[in-house]
Short mmCIF file of C-alpha atoms and ligand atoms in Angstrom, two decimals:
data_model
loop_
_atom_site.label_atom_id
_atom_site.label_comp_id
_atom_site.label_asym_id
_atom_site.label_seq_id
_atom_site.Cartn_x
_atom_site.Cartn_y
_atom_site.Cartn_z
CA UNK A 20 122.13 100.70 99.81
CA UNK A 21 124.35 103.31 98.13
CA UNK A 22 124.99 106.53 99.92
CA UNK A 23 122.44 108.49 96.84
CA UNK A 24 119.59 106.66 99.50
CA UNK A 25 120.47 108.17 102.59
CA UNK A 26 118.27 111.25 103.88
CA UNK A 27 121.03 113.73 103.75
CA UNK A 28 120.89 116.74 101.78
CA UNK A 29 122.67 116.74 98.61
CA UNK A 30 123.53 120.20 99.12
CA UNK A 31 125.31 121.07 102.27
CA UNK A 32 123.04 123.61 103.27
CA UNK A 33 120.17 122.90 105.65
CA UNK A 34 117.36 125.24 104.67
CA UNK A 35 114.13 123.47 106.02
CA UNK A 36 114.46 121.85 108.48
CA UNK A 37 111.52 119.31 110.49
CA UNK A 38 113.35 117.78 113.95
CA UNK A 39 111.48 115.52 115.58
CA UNK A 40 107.52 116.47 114.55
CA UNK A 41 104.83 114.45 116.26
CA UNK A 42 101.07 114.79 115.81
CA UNK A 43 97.88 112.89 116.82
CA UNK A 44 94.41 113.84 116.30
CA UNK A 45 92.45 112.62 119.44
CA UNK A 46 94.64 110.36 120.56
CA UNK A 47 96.22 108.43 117.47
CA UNK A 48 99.47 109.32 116.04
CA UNK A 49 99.47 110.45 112.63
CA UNK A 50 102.90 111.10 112.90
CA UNK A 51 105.62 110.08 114.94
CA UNK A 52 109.04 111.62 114.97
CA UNK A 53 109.67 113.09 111.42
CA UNK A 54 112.83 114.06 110.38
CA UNK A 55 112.92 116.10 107.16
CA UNK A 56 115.46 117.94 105.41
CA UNK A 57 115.13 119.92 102.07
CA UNK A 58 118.18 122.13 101.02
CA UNK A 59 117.89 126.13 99.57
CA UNK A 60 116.47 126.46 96.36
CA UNK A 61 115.33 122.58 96.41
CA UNK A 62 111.81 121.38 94.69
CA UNK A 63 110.92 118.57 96.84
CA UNK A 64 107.93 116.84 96.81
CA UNK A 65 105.99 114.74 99.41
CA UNK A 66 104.48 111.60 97.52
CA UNK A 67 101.89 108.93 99.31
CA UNK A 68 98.55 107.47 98.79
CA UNK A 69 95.64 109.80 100.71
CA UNK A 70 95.87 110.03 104.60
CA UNK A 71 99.23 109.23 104.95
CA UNK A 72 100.07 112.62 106.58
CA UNK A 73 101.28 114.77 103.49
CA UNK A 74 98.89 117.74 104.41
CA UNK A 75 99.33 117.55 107.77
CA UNK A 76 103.47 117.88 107.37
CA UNK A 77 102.55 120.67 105.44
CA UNK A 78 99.92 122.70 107.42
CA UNK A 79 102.59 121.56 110.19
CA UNK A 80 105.78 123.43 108.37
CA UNK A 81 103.44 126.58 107.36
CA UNK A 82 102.09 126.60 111.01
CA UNK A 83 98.39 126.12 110.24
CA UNK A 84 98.49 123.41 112.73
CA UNK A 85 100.42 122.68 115.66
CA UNK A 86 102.65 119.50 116.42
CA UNK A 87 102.81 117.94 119.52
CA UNK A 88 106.62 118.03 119.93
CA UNK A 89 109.17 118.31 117.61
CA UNK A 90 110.89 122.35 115.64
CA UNK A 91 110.37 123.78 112.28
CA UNK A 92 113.49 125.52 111.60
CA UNK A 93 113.80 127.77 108.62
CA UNK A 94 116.63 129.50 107.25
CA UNK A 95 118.64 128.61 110.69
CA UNK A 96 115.92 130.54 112.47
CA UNK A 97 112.88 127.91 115.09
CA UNK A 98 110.26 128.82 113.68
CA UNK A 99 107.89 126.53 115.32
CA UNK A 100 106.72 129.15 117.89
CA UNK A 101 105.70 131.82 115.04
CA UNK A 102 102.18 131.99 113.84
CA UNK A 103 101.45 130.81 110.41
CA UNK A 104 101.27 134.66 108.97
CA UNK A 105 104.66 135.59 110.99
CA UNK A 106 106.87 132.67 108.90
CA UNK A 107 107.17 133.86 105.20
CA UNK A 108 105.98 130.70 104.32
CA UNK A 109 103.39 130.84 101.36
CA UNK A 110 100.70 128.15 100.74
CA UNK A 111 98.98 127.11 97.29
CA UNK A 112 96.27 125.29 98.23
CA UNK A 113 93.94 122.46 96.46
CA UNK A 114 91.13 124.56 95.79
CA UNK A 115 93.36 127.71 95.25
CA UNK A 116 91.15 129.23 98.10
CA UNK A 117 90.56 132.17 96.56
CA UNK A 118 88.60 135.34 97.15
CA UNK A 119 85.91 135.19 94.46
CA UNK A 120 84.32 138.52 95.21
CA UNK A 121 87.75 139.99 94.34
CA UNK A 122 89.37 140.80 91.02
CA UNK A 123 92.20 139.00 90.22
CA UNK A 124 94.49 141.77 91.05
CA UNK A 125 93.18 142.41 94.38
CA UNK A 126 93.91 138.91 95.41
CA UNK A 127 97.44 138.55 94.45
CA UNK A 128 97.97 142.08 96.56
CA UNK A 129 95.87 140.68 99.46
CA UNK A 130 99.23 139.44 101.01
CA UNK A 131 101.11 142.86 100.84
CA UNK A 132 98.19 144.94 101.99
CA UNK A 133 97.77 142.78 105.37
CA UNK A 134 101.48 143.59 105.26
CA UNK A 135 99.98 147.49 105.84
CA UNK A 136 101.53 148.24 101.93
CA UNK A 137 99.22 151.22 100.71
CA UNK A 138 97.05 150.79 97.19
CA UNK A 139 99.58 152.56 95.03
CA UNK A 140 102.61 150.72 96.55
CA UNK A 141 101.42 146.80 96.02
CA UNK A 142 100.61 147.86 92.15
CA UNK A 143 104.11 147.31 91.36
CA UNK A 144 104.90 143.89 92.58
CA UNK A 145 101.75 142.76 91.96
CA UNK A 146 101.80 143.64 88.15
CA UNK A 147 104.81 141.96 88.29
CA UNK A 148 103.60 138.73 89.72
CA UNK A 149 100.83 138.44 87.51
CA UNK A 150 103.52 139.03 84.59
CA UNK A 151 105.54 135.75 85.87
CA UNK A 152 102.19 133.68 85.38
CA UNK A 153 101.22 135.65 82.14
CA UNK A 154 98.08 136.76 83.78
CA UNK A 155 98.63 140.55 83.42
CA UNK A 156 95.48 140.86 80.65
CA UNK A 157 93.15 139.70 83.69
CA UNK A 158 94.59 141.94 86.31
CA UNK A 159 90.75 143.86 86.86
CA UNK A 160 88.92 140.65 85.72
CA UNK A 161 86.99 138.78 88.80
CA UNK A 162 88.71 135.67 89.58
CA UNK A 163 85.31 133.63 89.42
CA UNK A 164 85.79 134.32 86.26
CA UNK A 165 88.46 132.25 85.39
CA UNK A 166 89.45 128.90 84.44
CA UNK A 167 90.86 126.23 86.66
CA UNK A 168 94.35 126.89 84.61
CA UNK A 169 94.32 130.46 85.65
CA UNK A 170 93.03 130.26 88.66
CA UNK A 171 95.81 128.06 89.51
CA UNK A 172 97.99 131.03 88.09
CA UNK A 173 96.58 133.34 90.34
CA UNK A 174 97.36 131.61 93.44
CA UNK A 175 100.57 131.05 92.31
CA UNK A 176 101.00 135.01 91.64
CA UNK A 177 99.54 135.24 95.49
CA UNK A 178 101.68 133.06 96.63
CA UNK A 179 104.99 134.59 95.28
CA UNK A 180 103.91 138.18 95.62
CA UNK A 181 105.06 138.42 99.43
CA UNK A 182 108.74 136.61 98.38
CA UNK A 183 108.07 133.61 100.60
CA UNK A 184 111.22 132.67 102.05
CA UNK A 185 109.70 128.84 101.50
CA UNK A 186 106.65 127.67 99.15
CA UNK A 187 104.34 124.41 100.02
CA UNK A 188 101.48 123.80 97.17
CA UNK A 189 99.39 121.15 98.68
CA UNK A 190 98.12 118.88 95.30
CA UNK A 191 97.90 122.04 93.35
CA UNK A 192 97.43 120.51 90.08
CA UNK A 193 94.35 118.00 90.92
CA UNK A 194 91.85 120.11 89.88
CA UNK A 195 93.25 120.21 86.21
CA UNK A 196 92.74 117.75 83.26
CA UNK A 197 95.62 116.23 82.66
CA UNK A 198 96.97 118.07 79.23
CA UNK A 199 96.62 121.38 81.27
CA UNK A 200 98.26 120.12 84.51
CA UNK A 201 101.33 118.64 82.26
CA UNK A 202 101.88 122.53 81.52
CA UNK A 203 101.01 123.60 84.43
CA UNK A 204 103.93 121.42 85.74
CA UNK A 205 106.87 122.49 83.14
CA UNK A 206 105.84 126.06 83.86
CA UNK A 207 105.63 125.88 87.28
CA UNK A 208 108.65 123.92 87.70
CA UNK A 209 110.63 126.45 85.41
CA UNK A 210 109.50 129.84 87.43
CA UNK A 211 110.87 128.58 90.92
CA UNK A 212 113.86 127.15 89.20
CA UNK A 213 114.67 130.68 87.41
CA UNK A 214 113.57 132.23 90.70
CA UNK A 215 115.84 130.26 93.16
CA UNK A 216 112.93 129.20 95.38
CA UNK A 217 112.39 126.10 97.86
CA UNK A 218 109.26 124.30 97.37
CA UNK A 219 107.38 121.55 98.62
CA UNK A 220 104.89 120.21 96.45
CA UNK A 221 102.30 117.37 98.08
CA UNK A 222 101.41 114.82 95.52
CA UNK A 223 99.76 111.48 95.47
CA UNK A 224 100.41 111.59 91.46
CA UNK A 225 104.13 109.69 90.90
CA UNK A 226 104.57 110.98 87.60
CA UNK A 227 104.19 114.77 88.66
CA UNK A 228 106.03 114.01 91.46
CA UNK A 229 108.94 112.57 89.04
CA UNK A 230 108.60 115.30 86.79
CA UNK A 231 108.82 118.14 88.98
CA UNK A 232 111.01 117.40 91.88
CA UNK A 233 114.43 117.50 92.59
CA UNK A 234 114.08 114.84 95.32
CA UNK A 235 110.88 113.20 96.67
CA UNK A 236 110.03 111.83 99.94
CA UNK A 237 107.76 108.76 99.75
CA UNK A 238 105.29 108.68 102.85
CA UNK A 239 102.93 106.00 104.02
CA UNK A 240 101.68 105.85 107.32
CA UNK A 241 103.07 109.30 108.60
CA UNK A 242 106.79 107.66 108.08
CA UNK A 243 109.04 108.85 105.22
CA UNK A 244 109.69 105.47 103.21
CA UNK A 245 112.25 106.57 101.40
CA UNK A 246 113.98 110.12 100.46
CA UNK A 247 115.70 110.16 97.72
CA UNK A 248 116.03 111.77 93.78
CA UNK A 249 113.38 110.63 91.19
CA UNK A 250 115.89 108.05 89.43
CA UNK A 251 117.22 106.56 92.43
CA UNK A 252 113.41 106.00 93.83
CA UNK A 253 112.96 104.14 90.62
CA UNK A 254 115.96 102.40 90.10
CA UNK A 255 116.61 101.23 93.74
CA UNK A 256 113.36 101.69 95.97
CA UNK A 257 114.14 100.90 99.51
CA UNK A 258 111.04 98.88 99.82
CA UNK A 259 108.44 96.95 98.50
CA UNK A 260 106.12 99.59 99.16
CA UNK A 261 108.27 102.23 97.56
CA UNK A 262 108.58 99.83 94.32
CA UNK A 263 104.81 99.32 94.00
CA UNK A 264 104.11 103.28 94.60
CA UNK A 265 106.56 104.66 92.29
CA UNK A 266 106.35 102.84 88.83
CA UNK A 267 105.43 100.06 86.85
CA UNK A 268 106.57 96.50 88.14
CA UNK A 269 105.77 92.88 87.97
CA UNK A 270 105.97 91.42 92.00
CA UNK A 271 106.37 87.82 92.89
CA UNK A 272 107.12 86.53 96.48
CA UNK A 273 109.80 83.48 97.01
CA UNK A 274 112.19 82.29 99.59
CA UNK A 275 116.21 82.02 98.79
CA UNK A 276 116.84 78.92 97.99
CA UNK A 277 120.73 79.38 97.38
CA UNK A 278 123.23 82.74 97.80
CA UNK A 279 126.24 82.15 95.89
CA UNK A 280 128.60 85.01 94.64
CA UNK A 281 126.67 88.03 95.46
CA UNK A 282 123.83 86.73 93.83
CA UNK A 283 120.42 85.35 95.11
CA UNK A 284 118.78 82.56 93.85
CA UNK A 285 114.94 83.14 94.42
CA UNK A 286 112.28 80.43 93.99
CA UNK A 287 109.13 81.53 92.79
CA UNK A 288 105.90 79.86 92.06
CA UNK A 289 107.25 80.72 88.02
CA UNK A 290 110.39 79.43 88.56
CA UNK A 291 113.81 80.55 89.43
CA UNK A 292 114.48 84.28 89.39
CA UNK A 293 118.40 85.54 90.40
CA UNK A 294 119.08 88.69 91.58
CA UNK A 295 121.74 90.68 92.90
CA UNK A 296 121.83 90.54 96.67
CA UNK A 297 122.68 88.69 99.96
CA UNK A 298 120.64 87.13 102.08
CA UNK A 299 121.13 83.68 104.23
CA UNK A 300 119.36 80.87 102.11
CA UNK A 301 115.48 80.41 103.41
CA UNK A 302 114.99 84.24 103.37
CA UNK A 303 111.61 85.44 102.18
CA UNK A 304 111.60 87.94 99.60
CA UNK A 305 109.46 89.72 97.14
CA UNK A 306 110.84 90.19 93.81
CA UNK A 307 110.00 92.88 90.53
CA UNK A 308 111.05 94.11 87.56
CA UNK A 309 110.08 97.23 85.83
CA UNK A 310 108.60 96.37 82.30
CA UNK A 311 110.88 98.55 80.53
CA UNK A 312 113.59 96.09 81.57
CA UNK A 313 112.13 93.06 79.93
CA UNK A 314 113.25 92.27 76.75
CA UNK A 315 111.02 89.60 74.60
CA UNK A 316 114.74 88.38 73.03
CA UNK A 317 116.74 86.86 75.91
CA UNK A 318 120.42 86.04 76.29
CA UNK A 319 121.08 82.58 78.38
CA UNK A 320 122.78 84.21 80.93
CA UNK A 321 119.22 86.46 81.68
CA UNK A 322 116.28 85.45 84.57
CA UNK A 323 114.11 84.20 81.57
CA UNK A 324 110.63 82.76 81.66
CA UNK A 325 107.49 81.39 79.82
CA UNK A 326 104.32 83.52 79.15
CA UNK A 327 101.38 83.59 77.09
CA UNK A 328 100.95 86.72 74.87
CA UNK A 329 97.88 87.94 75.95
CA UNK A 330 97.38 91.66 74.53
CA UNK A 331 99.80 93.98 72.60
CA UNK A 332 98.99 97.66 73.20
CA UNK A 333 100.36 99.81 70.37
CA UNK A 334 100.00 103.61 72.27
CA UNK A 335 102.82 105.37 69.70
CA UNK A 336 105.93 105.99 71.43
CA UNK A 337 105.96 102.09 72.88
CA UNK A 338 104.23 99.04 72.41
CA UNK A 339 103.38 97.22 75.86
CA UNK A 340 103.35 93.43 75.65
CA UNK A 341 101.38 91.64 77.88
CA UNK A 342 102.32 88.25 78.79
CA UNK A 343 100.54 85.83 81.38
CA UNK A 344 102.66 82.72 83.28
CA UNK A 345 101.46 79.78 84.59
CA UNK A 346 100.56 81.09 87.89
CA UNK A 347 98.48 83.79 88.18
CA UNK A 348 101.49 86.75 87.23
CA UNK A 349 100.92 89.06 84.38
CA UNK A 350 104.18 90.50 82.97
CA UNK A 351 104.39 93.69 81.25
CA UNK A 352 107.43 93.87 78.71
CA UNK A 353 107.58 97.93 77.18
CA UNK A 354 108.83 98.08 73.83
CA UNK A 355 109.68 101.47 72.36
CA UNK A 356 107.98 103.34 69.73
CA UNK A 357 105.71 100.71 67.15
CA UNK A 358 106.51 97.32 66.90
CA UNK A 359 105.39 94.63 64.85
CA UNK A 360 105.27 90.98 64.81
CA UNK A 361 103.50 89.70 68.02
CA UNK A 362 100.66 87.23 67.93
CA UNK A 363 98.28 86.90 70.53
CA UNK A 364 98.08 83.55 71.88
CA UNK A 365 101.18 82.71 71.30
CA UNK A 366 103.72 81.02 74.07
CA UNK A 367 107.18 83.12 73.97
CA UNK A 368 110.58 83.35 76.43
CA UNK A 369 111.63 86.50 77.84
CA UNK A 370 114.09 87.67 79.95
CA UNK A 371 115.84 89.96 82.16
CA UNK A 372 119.09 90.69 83.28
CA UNK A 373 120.20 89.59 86.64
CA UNK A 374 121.39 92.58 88.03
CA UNK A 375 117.55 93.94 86.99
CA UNK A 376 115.92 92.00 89.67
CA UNK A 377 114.88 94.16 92.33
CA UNK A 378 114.59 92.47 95.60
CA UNK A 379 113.36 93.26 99.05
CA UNK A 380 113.12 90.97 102.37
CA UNK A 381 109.62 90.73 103.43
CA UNK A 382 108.27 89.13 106.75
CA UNK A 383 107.44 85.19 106.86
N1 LIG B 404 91.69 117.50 111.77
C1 LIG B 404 91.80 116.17 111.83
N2 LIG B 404 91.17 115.45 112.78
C2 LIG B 404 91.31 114.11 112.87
N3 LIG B 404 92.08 113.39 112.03
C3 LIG B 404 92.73 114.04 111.06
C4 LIG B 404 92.63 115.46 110.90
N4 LIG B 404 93.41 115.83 109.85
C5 LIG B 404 93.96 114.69 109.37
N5 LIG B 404 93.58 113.61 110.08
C6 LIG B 404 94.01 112.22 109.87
O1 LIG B 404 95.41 112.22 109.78
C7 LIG B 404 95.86 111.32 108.76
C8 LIG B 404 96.67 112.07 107.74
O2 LIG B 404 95.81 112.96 107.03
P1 LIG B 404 96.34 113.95 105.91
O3 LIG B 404 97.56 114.63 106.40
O4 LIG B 404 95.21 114.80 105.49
O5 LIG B 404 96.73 112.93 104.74
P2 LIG B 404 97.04 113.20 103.19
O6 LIG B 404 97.18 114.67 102.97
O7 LIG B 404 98.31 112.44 102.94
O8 LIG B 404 95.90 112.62 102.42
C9 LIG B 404 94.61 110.66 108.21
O9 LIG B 404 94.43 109.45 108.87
C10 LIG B 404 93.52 111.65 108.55
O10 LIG B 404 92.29 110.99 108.70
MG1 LIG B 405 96.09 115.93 101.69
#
């Protein structure tokens, strides 16, 4: 693996950092010795199918729950024996968990007054929060009230009215239809970047996760699967679990059957399929590519093979072939913006190139 895989910080700086965390809930381990790192000023996100551990990392960092061993350090400073409300740490959460017998101005100031700021004093700061979500207009409106959108906005206004020194949203877009959480994401991602501050968003949604995050750690089973920036997730997943979560991909399992020049010949129930690699001849392996990277006009030198057009999707900015083999595979080829030309039914070659072949060792 290149060194863009390893679980270092890009930046030098250690902001965040989880040493060692363990957890069980009466008596099985959730989570077993996590090691996380997310640099100043990072957006990071925490990616995995449900009950994997996301929210518990999270309520572990903000100090809503307690791990069994392991530190939360923060800004160079252990936080792990601190209360939750001693940290700086501020918490969107999936239900916003607002107060709904409060205006929307007296819940974004809710944060400084427990802080012992007086009336007049929080009206400052809080104006201005409500300004960086364009909520000002609703400032003496009652939150129940509000939209889903907006309510989001207000928790985000309480959240970054007390300057968190760290910000964890825990899946704070699920409660949105999807047009209003695709803004909700750009503006979002665009007030902590012009802001400078370090968040940790907790998605099971790869495309949000993709779309807002500097880097995202890929859970499953309490373990970080891989750690690594959107493109490199995509491009080289560490494992076959990482390449089914993150992305489109056709999967088919096969054994080496030669390993000749840094490249892997794999035998398939569809045939040969070469990929870059090395691994001892024998080796079982799984095998994908990503449907983008299919091309219905192959060159001899590509993995090629023989499917049966069974649907083309025309959805505007790319037409998605689908294409069925003799075993029970479907391929996906992704062709973009409108094409024409393709007849259902129809038997057709198509290819990829070698060095497209992702490829993982699996267990016999
Ligand atoms: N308070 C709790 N008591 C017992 N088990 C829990 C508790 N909280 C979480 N778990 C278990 O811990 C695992 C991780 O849960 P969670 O962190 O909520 O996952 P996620 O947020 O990724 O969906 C799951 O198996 C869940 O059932
Ligand atoms: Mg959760």
């Amino acid at each position: 693996m290149s060194s863009l895989t390893t679980e270092q910080s890009p930046k030098q700086h250690r902001y965040l950092d989880v040493v060692g965390v363990t957890k069980s809930f009466k008596g099985t381990v959730v989570m077993d010795q996590m090691n996380f790192r997310v640099a100043r000023g990072e957006l990071v996100s925490l990616l995995g199918p449900s009950g994997c551990g996301k929210t518990t990392l999270l309520r572990i960092i903000a100090g809503l729950l307690e791990a069994d061993t392991g530190d939360i350090v923060l800004g160079g400073r252990n936080v792990s024996s601190l209360p939750a409300h001693k940290r700086n740490i501020s918490v969107v959460f999936q239900n916003y968990a607002l107060f709904p017998h409060l205006t929307v101005a007296e819940n974004v100031a809710f944060g400084l007054r427990a802080r012992g700021m007086s009336k007049t004093d929080v009206q400052a700061p809080v104006a201005d929060a409500l300004a960086l979500v364009r909520m000002e207009s609703y400032a003496d409106r009652p939150v129940s009230a509000l939209s889903g959108g907006q309510q989001q906005r207000v928790a985000v206004a309480r959240a970054l009215v007390v300057s968190p020194d760290l910000l964890l949203l825990d899946e704070p877009f699920s409660a949105l239809d999807r047009k209003l959480r695709e803004t909700m994401q750009i503006e979002l991602k665009a007030l902590l970047r012009s802001r400078g501050i370090t968040a940790i968003f907790v998605t099971h949604d790869q495309e949000e996760a993709m779309g807002v995050s500097d880097r995202i750690a890929v859970m499953s089973n309490g373990k970080i699967e891989q750690f690594a920036e959107p493109s490199v997730l995509y491009a080289q997943p560490a494992s076959p679990f990482v390449m089914d979560f993150v992305g489109l991909s056709t999967r088919m399992s096969g054994r080496v059957v030669t390993q000749t020049d840094g490249i892997a010949t794999v035998r398939t129930a569809i045939g040969e399929v070469r990929a870059i690699a090395d691994y001892t001849a024998g080796t079982q392996v799984q095998v994908g590519v990503r449907p983008e990277l299919i091309t219905p006009d192959p060159t001899a030198e590509m993995n090629q093979i023989k499917v049966q057009l069974d649907d083309v999707m025309t959805l505007g900015s790319k037409t998605v072939l689908h294409g069925v083999t003799s075993g029970e595979d479907k391929f996906l080829c992704e062709l973009s913006g409108i094409r024409t030309g393709y007849t259902r039914g129809e038997t057709v070659t198509w290819g990829w190139a070698v060095a497209d072949t992702l490829i993982h060792e699996v267990a016999a």
